[in-house]
Coordinates of C-alpha atoms in Angstrom, one line a residue:
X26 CA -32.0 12.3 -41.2
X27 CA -33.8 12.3 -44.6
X28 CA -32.3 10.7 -47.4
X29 CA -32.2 12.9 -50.5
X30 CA -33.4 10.6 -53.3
X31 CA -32.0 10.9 -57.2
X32 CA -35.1 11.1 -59.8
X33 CA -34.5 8.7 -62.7
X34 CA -35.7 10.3 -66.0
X35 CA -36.6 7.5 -68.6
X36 CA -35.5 9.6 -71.6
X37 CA -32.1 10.1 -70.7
X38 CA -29.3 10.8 -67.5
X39 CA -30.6 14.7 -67.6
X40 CA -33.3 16.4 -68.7
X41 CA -33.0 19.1 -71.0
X42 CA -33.2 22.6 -70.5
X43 CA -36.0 24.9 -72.3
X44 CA -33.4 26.9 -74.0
X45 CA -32.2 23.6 -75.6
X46 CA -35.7 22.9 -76.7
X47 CA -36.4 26.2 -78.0
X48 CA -33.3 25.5 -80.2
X49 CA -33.9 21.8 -81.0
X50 CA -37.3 22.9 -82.9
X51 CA -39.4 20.8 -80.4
X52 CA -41.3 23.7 -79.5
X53 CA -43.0 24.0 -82.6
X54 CA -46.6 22.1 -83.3
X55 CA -46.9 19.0 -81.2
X56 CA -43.5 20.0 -79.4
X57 CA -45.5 22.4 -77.6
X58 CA -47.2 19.9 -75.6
X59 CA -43.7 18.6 -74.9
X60 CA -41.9 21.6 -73.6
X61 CA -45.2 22.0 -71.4
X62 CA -44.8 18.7 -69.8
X63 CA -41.0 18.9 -69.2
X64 CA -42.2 22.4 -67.8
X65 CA -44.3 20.4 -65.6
X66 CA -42.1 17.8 -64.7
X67 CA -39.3 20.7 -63.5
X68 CA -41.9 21.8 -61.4
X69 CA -42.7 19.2 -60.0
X70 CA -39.4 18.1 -59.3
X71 CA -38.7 21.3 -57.5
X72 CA -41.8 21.0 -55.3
X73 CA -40.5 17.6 -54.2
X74 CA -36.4 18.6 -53.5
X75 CA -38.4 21.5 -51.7
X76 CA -40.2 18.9 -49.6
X77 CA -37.6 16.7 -48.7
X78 CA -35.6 19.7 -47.8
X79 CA -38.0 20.8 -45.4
X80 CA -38.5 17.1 -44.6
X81 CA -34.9 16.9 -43.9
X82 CA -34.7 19.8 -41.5
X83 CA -37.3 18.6 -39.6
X84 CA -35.4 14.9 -39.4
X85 CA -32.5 17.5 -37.8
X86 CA -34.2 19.2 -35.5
X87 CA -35.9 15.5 -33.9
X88 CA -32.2 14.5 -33.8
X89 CA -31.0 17.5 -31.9
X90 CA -33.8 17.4 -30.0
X91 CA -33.1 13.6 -29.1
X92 CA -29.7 14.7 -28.1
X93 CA -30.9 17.2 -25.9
X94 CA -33.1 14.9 -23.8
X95 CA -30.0 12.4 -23.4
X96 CA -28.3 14.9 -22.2
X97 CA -31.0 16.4 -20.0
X98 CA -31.5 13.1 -18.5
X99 CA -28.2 12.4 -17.9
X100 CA -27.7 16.0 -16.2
X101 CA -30.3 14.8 -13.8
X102 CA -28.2 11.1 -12.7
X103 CA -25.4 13.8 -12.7
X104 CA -26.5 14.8 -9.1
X105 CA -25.8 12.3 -7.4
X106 CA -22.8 9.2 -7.5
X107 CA -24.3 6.2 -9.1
X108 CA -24.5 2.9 -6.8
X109 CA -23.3 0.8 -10.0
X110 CA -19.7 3.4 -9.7
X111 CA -18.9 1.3 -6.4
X112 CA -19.1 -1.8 -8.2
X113 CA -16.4 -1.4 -10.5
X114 CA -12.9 -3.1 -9.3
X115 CA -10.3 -0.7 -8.1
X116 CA -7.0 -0.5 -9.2
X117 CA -3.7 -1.6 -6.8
X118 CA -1.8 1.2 -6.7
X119 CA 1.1 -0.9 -5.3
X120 CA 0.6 -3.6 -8.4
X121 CA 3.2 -4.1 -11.3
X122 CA 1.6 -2.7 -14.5
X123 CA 3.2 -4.6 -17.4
X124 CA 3.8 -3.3 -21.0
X125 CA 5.7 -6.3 -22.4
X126 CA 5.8 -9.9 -21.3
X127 CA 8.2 -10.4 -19.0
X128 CA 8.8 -14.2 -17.3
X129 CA 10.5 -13.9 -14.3
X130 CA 11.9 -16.9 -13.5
X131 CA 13.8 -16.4 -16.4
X132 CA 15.3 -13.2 -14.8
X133 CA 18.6 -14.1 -12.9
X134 CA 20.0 -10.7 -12.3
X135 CA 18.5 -7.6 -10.7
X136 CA 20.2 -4.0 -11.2
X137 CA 18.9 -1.4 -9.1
X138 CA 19.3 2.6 -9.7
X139 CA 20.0 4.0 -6.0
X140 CA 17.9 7.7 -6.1
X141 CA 14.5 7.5 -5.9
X142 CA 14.6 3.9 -6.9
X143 CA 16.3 2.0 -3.9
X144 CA 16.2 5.7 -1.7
X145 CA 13.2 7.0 -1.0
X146 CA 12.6 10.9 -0.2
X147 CA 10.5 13.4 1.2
X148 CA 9.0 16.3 -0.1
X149 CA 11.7 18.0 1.3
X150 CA 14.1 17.1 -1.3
X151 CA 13.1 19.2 -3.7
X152 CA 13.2 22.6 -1.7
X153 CA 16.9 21.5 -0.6
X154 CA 17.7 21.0 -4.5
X155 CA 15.3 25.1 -5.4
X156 CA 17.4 26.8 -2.7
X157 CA 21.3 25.2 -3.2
X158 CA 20.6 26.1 -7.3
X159 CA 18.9 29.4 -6.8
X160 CA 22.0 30.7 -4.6
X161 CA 24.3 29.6 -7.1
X162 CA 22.6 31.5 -9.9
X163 CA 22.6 34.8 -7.7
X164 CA 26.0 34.0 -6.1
X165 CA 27.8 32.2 -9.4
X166 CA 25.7 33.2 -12.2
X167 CA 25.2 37.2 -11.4
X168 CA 21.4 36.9 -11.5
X169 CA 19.5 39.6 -9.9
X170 CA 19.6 39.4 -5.9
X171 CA 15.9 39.5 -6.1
X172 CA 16.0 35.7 -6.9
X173 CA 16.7 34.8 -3.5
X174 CA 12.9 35.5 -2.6
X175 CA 11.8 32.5 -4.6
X176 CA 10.3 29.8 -3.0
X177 CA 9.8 26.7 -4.2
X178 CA 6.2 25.9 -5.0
X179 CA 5.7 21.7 -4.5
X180 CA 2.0 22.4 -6.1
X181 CA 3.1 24.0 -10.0
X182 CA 5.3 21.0 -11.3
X183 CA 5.0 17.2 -12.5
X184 CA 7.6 15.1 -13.9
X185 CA 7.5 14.5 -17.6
X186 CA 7.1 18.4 -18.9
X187 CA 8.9 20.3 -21.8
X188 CA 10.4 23.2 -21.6
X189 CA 10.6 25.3 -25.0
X190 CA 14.6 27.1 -25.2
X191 CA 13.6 29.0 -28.3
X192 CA 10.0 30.4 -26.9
X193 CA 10.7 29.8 -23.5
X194 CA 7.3 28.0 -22.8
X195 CA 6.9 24.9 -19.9
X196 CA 4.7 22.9 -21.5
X197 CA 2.8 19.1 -21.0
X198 CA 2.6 17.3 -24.3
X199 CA 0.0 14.1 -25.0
X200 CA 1.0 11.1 -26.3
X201 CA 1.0 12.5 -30.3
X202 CA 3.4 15.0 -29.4
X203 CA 0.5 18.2 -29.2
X204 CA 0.7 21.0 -26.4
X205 CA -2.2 20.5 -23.7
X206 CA -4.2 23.5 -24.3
X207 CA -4.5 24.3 -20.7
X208 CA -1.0 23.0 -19.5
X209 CA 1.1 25.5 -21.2
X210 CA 3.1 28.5 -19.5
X211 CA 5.3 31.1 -20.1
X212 CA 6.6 31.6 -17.2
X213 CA 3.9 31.2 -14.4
X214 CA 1.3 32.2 -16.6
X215 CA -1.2 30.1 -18.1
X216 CA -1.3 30.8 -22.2
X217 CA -4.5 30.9 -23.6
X218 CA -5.5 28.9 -26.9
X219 CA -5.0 31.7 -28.6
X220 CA -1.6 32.8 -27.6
X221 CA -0.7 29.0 -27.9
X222 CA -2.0 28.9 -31.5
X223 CA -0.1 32.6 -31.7
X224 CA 3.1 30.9 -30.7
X225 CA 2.9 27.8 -32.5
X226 CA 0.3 28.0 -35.5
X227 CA -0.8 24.4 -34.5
X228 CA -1.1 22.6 -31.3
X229 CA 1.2 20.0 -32.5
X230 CA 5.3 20.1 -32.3
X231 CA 6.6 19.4 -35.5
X232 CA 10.3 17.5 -36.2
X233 CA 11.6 21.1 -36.5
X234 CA 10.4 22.4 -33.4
X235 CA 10.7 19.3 -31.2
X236 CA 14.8 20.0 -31.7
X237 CA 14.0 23.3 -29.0
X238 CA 12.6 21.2 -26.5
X239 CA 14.4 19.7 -23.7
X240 CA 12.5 17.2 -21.5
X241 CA 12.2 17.1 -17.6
X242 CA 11.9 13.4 -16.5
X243 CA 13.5 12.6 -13.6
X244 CA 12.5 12.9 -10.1
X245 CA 15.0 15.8 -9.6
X246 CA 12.9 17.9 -12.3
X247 CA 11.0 19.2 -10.1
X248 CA 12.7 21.8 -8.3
X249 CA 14.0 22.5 -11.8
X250 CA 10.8 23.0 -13.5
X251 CA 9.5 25.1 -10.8
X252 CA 12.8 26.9 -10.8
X253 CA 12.7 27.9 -14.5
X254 CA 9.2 29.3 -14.6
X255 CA 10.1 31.5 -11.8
X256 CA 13.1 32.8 -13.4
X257 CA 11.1 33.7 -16.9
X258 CA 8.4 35.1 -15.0
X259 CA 10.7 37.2 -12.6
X260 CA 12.1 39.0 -16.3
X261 CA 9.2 39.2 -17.5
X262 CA 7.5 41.4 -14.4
X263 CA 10.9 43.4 -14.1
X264 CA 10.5 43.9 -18.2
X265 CA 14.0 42.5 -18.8
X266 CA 14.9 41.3 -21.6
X267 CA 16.5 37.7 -22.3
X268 CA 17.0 34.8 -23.9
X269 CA 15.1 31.6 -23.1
X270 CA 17.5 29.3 -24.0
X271 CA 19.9 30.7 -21.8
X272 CA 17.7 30.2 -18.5
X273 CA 17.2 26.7 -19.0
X274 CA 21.3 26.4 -19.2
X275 CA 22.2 27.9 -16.6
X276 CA 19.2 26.5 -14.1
X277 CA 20.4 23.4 -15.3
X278 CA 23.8 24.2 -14.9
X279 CA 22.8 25.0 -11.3
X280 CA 21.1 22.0 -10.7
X281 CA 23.7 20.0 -11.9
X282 CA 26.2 22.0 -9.2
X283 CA 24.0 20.8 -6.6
X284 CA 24.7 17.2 -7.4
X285 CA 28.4 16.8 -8.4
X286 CA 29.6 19.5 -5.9
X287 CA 27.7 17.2 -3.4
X288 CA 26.2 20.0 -1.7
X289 CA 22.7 18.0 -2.0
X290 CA 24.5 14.6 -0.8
X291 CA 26.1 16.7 2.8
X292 CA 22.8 18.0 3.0
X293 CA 20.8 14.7 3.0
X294 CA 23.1 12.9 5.3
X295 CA 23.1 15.8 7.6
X296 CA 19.6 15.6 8.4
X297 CA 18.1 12.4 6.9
X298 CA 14.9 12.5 9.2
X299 CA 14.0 14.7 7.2
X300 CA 14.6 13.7 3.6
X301 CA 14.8 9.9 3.5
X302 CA 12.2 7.5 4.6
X303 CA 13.4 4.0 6.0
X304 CA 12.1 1.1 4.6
X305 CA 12.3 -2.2 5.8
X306 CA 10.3 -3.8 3.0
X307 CA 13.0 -2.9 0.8
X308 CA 15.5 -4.9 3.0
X309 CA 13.0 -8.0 2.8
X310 CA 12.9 -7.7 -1.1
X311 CA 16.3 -8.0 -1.7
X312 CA 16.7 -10.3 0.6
X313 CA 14.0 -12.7 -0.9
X314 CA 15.9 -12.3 -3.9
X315 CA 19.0 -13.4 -2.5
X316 CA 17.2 -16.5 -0.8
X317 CA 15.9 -17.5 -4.6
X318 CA 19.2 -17.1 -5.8
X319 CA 18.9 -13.9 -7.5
X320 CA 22.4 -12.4 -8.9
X321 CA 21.9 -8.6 -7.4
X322 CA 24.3 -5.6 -8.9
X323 CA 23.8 -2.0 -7.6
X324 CA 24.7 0.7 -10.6
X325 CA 24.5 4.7 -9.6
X326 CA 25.7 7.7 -10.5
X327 CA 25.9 9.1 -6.7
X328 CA 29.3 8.6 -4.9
X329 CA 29.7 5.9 -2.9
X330 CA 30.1 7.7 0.6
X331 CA 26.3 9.3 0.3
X332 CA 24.7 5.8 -1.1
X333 CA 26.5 3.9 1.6
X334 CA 24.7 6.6 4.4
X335 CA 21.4 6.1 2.8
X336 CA 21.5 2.8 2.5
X337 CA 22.5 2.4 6.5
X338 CA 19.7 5.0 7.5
X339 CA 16.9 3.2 5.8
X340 CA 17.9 0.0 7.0
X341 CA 19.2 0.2 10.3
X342 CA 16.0 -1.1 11.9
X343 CA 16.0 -4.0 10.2
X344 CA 19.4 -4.8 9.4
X345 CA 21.0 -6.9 12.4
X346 CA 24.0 -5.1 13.5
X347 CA 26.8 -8.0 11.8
X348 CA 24.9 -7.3 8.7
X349 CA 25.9 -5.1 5.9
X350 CA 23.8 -3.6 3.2
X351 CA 26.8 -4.3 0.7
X352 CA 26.4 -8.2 1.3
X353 CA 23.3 -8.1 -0.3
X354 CA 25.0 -7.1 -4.0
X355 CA 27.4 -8.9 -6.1
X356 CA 28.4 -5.7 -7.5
X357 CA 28.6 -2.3 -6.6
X358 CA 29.2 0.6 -9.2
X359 CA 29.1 4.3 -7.8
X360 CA 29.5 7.6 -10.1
X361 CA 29.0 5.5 -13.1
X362 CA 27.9 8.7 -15.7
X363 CA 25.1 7.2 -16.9
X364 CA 23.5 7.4 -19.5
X365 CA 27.2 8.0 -21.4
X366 CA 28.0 4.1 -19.4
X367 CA 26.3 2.3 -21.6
X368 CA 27.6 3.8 -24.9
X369 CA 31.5 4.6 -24.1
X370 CA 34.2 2.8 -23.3
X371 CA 35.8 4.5 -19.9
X372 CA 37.4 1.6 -17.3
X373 CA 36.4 0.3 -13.9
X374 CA 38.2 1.9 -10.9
X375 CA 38.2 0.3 -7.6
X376 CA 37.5 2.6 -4.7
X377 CA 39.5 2.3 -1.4
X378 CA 36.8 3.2 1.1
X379 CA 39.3 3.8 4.1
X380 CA 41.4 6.1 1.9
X381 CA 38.3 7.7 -0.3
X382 CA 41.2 6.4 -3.1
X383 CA 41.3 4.8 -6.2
X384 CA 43.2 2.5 -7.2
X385 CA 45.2 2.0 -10.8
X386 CA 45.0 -1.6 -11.1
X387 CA 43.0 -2.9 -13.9
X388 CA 39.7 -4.4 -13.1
X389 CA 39.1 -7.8 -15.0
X390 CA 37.1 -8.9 -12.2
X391 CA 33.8 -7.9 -9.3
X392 CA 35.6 -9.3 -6.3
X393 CA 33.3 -9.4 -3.2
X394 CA 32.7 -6.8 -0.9
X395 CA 34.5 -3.9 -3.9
X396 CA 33.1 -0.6 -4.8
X397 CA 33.9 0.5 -8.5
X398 CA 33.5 3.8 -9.7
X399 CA 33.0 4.6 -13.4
X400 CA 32.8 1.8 -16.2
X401 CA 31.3 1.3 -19.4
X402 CA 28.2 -1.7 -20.2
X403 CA 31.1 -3.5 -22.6
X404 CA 33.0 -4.3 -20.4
X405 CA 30.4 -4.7 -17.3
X406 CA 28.8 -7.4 -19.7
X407 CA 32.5 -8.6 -20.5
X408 CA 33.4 -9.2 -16.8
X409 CA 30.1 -10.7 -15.3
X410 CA 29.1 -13.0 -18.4
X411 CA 25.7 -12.0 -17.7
X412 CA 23.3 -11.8 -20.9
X413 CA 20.9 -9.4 -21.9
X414 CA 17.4 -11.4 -21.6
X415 CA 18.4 -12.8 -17.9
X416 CA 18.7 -9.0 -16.8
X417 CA 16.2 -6.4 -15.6
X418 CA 17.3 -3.1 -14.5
X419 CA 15.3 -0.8 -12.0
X420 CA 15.6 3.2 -12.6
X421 CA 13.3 6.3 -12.2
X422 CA 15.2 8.0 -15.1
X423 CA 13.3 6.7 -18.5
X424 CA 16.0 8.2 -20.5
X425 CA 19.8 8.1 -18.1
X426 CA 18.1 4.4 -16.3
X427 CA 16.7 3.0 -19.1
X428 CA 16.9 4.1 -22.1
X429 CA 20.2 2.3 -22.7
X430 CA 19.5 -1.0 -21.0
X431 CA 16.7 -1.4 -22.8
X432 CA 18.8 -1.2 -26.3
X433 CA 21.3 -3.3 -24.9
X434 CA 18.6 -6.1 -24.6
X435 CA 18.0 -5.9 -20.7
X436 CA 14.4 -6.3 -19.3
X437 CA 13.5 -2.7 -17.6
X438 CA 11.6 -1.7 -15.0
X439 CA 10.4 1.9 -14.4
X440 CA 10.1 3.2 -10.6
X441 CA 7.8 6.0 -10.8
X442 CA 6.4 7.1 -7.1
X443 CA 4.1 9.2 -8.0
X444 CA 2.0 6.5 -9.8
X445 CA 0.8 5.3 -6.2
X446 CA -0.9 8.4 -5.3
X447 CA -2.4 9.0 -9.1
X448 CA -4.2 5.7 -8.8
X449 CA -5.5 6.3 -5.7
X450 CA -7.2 9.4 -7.2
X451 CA -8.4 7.5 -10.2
X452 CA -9.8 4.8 -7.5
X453 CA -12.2 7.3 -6.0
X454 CA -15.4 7.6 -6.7
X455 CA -15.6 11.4 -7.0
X456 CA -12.9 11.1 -10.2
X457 CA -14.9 8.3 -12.0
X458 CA -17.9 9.8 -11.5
X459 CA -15.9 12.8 -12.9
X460 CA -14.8 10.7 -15.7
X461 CA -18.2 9.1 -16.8
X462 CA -19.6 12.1 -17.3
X463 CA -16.9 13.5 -19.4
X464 CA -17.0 9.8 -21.6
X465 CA -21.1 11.0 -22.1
X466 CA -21.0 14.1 -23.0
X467 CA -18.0 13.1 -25.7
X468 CA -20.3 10.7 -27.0
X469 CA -23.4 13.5 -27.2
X470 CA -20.8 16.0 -28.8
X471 CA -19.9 13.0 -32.2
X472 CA -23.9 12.2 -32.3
X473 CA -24.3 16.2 -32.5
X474 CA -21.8 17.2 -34.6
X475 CA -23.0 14.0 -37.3
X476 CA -26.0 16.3 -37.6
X477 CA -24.6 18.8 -39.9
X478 CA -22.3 17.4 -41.5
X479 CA -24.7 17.9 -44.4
X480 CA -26.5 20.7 -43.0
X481 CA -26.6 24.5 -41.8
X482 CA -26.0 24.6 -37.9
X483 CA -29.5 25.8 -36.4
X484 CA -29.7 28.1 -33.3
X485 CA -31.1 24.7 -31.3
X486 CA -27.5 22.7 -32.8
X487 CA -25.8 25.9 -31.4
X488 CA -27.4 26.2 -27.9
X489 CA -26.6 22.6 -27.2
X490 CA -23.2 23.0 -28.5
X491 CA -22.2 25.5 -26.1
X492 CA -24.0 23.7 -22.9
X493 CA -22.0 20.5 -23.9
X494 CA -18.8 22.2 -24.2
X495 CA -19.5 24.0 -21.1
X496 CA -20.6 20.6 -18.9
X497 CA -17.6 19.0 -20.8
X498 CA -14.9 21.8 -19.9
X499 CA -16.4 21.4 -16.0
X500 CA -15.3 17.6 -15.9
X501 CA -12.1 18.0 -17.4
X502 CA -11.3 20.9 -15.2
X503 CA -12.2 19.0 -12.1
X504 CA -10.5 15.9 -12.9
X505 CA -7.4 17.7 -13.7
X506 CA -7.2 19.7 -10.2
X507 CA -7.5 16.2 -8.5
X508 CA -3.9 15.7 -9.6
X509 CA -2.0 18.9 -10.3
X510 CA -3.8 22.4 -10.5
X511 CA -1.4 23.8 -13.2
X512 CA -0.6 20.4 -15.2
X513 CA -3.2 17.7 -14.1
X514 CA -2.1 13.9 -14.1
X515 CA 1.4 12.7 -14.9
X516 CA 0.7 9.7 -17.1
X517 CA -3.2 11.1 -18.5
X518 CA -4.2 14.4 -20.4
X519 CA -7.0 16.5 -19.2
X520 CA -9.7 14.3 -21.8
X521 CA -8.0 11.2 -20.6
X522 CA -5.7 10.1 -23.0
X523 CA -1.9 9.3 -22.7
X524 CA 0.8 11.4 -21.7
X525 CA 3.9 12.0 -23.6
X526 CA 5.0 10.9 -20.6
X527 CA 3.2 7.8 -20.4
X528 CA 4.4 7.2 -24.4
X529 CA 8.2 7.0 -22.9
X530 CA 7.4 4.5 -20.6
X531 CA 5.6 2.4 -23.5
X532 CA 9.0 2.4 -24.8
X533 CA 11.4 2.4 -22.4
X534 CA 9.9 -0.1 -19.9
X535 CA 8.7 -3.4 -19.8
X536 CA 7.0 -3.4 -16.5
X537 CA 6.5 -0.1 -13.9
X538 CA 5.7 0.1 -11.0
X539 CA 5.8 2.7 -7.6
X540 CA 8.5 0.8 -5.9
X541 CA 10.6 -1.9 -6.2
X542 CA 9.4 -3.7 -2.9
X543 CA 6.1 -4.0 -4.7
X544 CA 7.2 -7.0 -6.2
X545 CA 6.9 -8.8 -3.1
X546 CA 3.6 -9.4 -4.6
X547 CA 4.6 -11.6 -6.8
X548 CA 6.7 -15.0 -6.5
X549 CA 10.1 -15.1 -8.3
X550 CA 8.6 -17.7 -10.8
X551 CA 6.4 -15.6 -11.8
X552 CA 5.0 -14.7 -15.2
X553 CA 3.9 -11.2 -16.1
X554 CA 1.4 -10.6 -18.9
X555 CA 0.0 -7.4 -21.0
X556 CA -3.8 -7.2 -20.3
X557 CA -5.4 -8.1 -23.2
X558 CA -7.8 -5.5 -23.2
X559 CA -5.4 -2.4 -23.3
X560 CA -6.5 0.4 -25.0
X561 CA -4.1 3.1 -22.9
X562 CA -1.8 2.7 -19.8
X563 CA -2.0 -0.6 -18.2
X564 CA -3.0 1.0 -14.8
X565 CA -5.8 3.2 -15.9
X566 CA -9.2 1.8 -16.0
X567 CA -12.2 3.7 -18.5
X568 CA -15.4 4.3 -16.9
X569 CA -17.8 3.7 -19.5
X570 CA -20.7 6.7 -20.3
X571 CA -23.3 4.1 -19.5
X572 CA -23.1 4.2 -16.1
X573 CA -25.7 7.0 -16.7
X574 CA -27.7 5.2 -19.0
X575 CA -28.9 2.7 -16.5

């Protein structure tokens, strides 16, 4: 671009105007020949800003145009994968991603979470949860008899979404707290930018607006999720009128039924073929741990009855039949309430297993082979001795698993299943490929928009606008169907940033991982470091834009 250069006048900052010369008496005799050559001297002047004006168009236009045969060269590596893509490592997606240091053979005591961090389920799961809640809403809740016709769609929802009770929008929110423009939905259907911006005024949720929003997290969100957006759109189509924050109480109202009421526990263990998935590696994990001398406590808010079937299905192929699954914990806490456990102050009750009693004694102490029901963390901590820094607690709940422990001073470590089958997505070549090209055409778009940041946008700055944007739109949209049609990736945004997600794992968990058997990989002694080169989520790796450069 051309640099506009200042004139320096040696008779002064400015030079005078002709009217101020007229009146200073200059003009007069000799001071003719004055005004004349200032007269000149604008001229010229003019004549040269002219020049460098058109100078400095020109110096656009070359840089647009330089812009446009990056880009046009790059479109043509665009056709096929690049050899060089194949050479970059792939991520484990059974590793232990680390967000704070964690030492652990300074780690003496393992807590596990029971659902969906020691159990593993099917698919299935969630349909069981959609149906049991929808029935109670229609049967309980008076909702139209139409609801039964729902169906629960595995395809629409991701953990880690919003739901909106004063707007009634389900919404995916980055790391800064701002809607994904294309994750956002009233109901089933996708807002536009326009009706977001309608709605909201800005992408971003402000303090205000944050207090509506109620966040989905768990592993059981998903039939909830799905279960809300049907509802909405349901009301909408039959042109009913109601109020959003009502749905989301009484579908989680439902949901919750499902739980206490047990009907999802009889369910399970009535057919667990087909929701839980044995796993013998977990057996060997907590047995290692045992052998290394590893203090283990088991704390859940499921009754004991439906942990105790689990655990037996999942490990009766490798448990010997003398062997319990109980043996393997020091402690066992069922229906514990968390996350009110760790801030209240409620006693330990032991639970008579034959009887399905329990009993009134005080508990000042974990005798062997007991099951406790209820508790509080003071007195948890009071009983076992054990101290915050030789603790790490496993849950899938960032905010009922972790949240808690992780004030109370205990290591945590986040089980989140889905991260397995995200990085084998981001492993493929067909994604980074996906994602190079996007990282390019970002790079094109700051070079292009640099252009005019002094200058009048030309129809050439326009037309390449508009076929950036366009090529940039196509990788984003293609990336994000790899994952999740509606909401793309759990932990990443559609441009590849972090989650809001992915932010409440930054803070709630020192290390995550997809199972807890995944630390097999590691010995006990080991010592787990932040990679030094982080710039988002410990498991994501950036495919640089110059993969088409080369």
């Amino acid at each position: 671009m051309a640099c506009f250069r200042r004139r320096i006048f040696p008779f002064g900052s400015f030079p005078l105007q002709s009217t101020q010369l007229a009146h200073s008496g200059l003009v007069e005799g000799v001071g003719g020949n004055i005004l004349r050559t200032f007269s000149s001297v604008v001229a010229t002047e003019q004549k040269v800003l002219k020049l460098e004006e058109e100078e400095g168009k020109q110096s656009l236009e070359d840089e647009i145009a330089k812009i446009r045969h990056v880009f046009n060269a790059a479109k043509q590596r665009f056709q096929k994968v690049p050899d060089t893509l194949r050479e970059i490592p792939k991520t484990d997606p059974k590793g232990i991603y680390v967000n704070k240091d964690l030492r652990l053979d300074n780690i003496q005591v393992f807590g596990f979470d029971y659902d969906y961090t020691l159990a593993h389920y099917s698919a299935n799961l969630q349909s069981l949860i959609y149906e049991l809640a929808k029935e109670y809403l229609v049967n309980e809740l008076r909702y139209p008899d139409s609801c039964l016709e729902f169906k629960y769609d595995n395809s629409f929802p991701i953990r880690g979404l919003y739901y909106d009770m004063s707007k009634g929008c389900l919404m995916k929110l980055d790391f800064f707290g701002s809607i994904e423009p294309d994750a956002c939905y009233f109901g089933r259907r996708k807002l536009s930018r326009p009706e977001i911006n309608d709605l909201y005024g800005t992408r971003h949720i402000g303090r205000d607006q944050a207090q509506e929003l109620v966040g989905l997290m768990d592993f059981f969100c998903f039939s909830e999720a799905c279960l809300i957006a049907d509802i909405v759109q349901h009301f909408v189509d039959a042109k009913l009128e109601f109020d959003p924050s009502y749905v989301y109480q009484d579908v989680n109202r439902a949901i919750q039924h499902v739980h206490r009421s047990g009907l999802a526990h009889k369910g399970i263990l009535s057919d667990p073929e087909k929701y839980l998935v044995k796993n013998g590696q977990l057996l060997r994990f907590l047995r290692m741990l045992k052998e290394n001398g590893k203090k283990l406590f088991l704390l859940t808010n499921s009754p004991y009855y439906f942990v105790d079937g689990g655990m037996r299905f999942m490990l009766e192929d490798s448990l010997g039949h003398q062997d319990c699954w109980r043996e393997l914990f020091d402690v066992v806490i069922a229906k514990a309430n968390k996350p009110e456990f760790y801030t209240s102050e409620r006693p330990f009750r032991c639970y008579d297993v034959e009887k399905d009693t329990l009993a009134f004694s005080k508990v000042d102490a974990f005798l062997p082979n007991k099951i406790y029901y209820h508790g509080c963390l003071k007195t948890f901590l009071q009983i076992t001795k054990w101290n915050g820094p030789e603790v790490i607690y496993f849950g899938d709940h960032l905010f009922s698993d972790l949240r808690g422990p992780s004030k109370a001073g205990w290591h945590t470590a986040a089980i989140i299943h889905e991260l397995e089958n995200e990085i084998q997505i981001q492993n493929e070549d067909s994604y980074r490929f996906e994602q190079a090209k996007f990282h390019i055409i970002q790079e094109l778009l700051v070079k292009l928009h640099a252009t005019v940041s002094n200058g009048e946008a030309s129809e050439e700055y326009m037309s390449l606008l508009w076929e950036l944007n366009e090529e940039r739109q196509k990788a984003c949209y293609t990336m994000k169907r790899m994952f999740n049609k509606s909401f793309g990736a759990t932990f990443l945004t559609d441009t590849g940033q972090e989650s809001a997600f992915a932010y409440h794992i930054h803070q709630y968990a020192d290390v995550y991982t997809s199972k807890p058997e995944n630390f097999l990989c590691h010995p006990p002694h080991a010592w787990l470091h932040v990679p030094y080169d982080i710039k988002i989520m410990p498991h994501h790796v950036k495919v640089s834009s110059n993969l088409f450069k080369t």
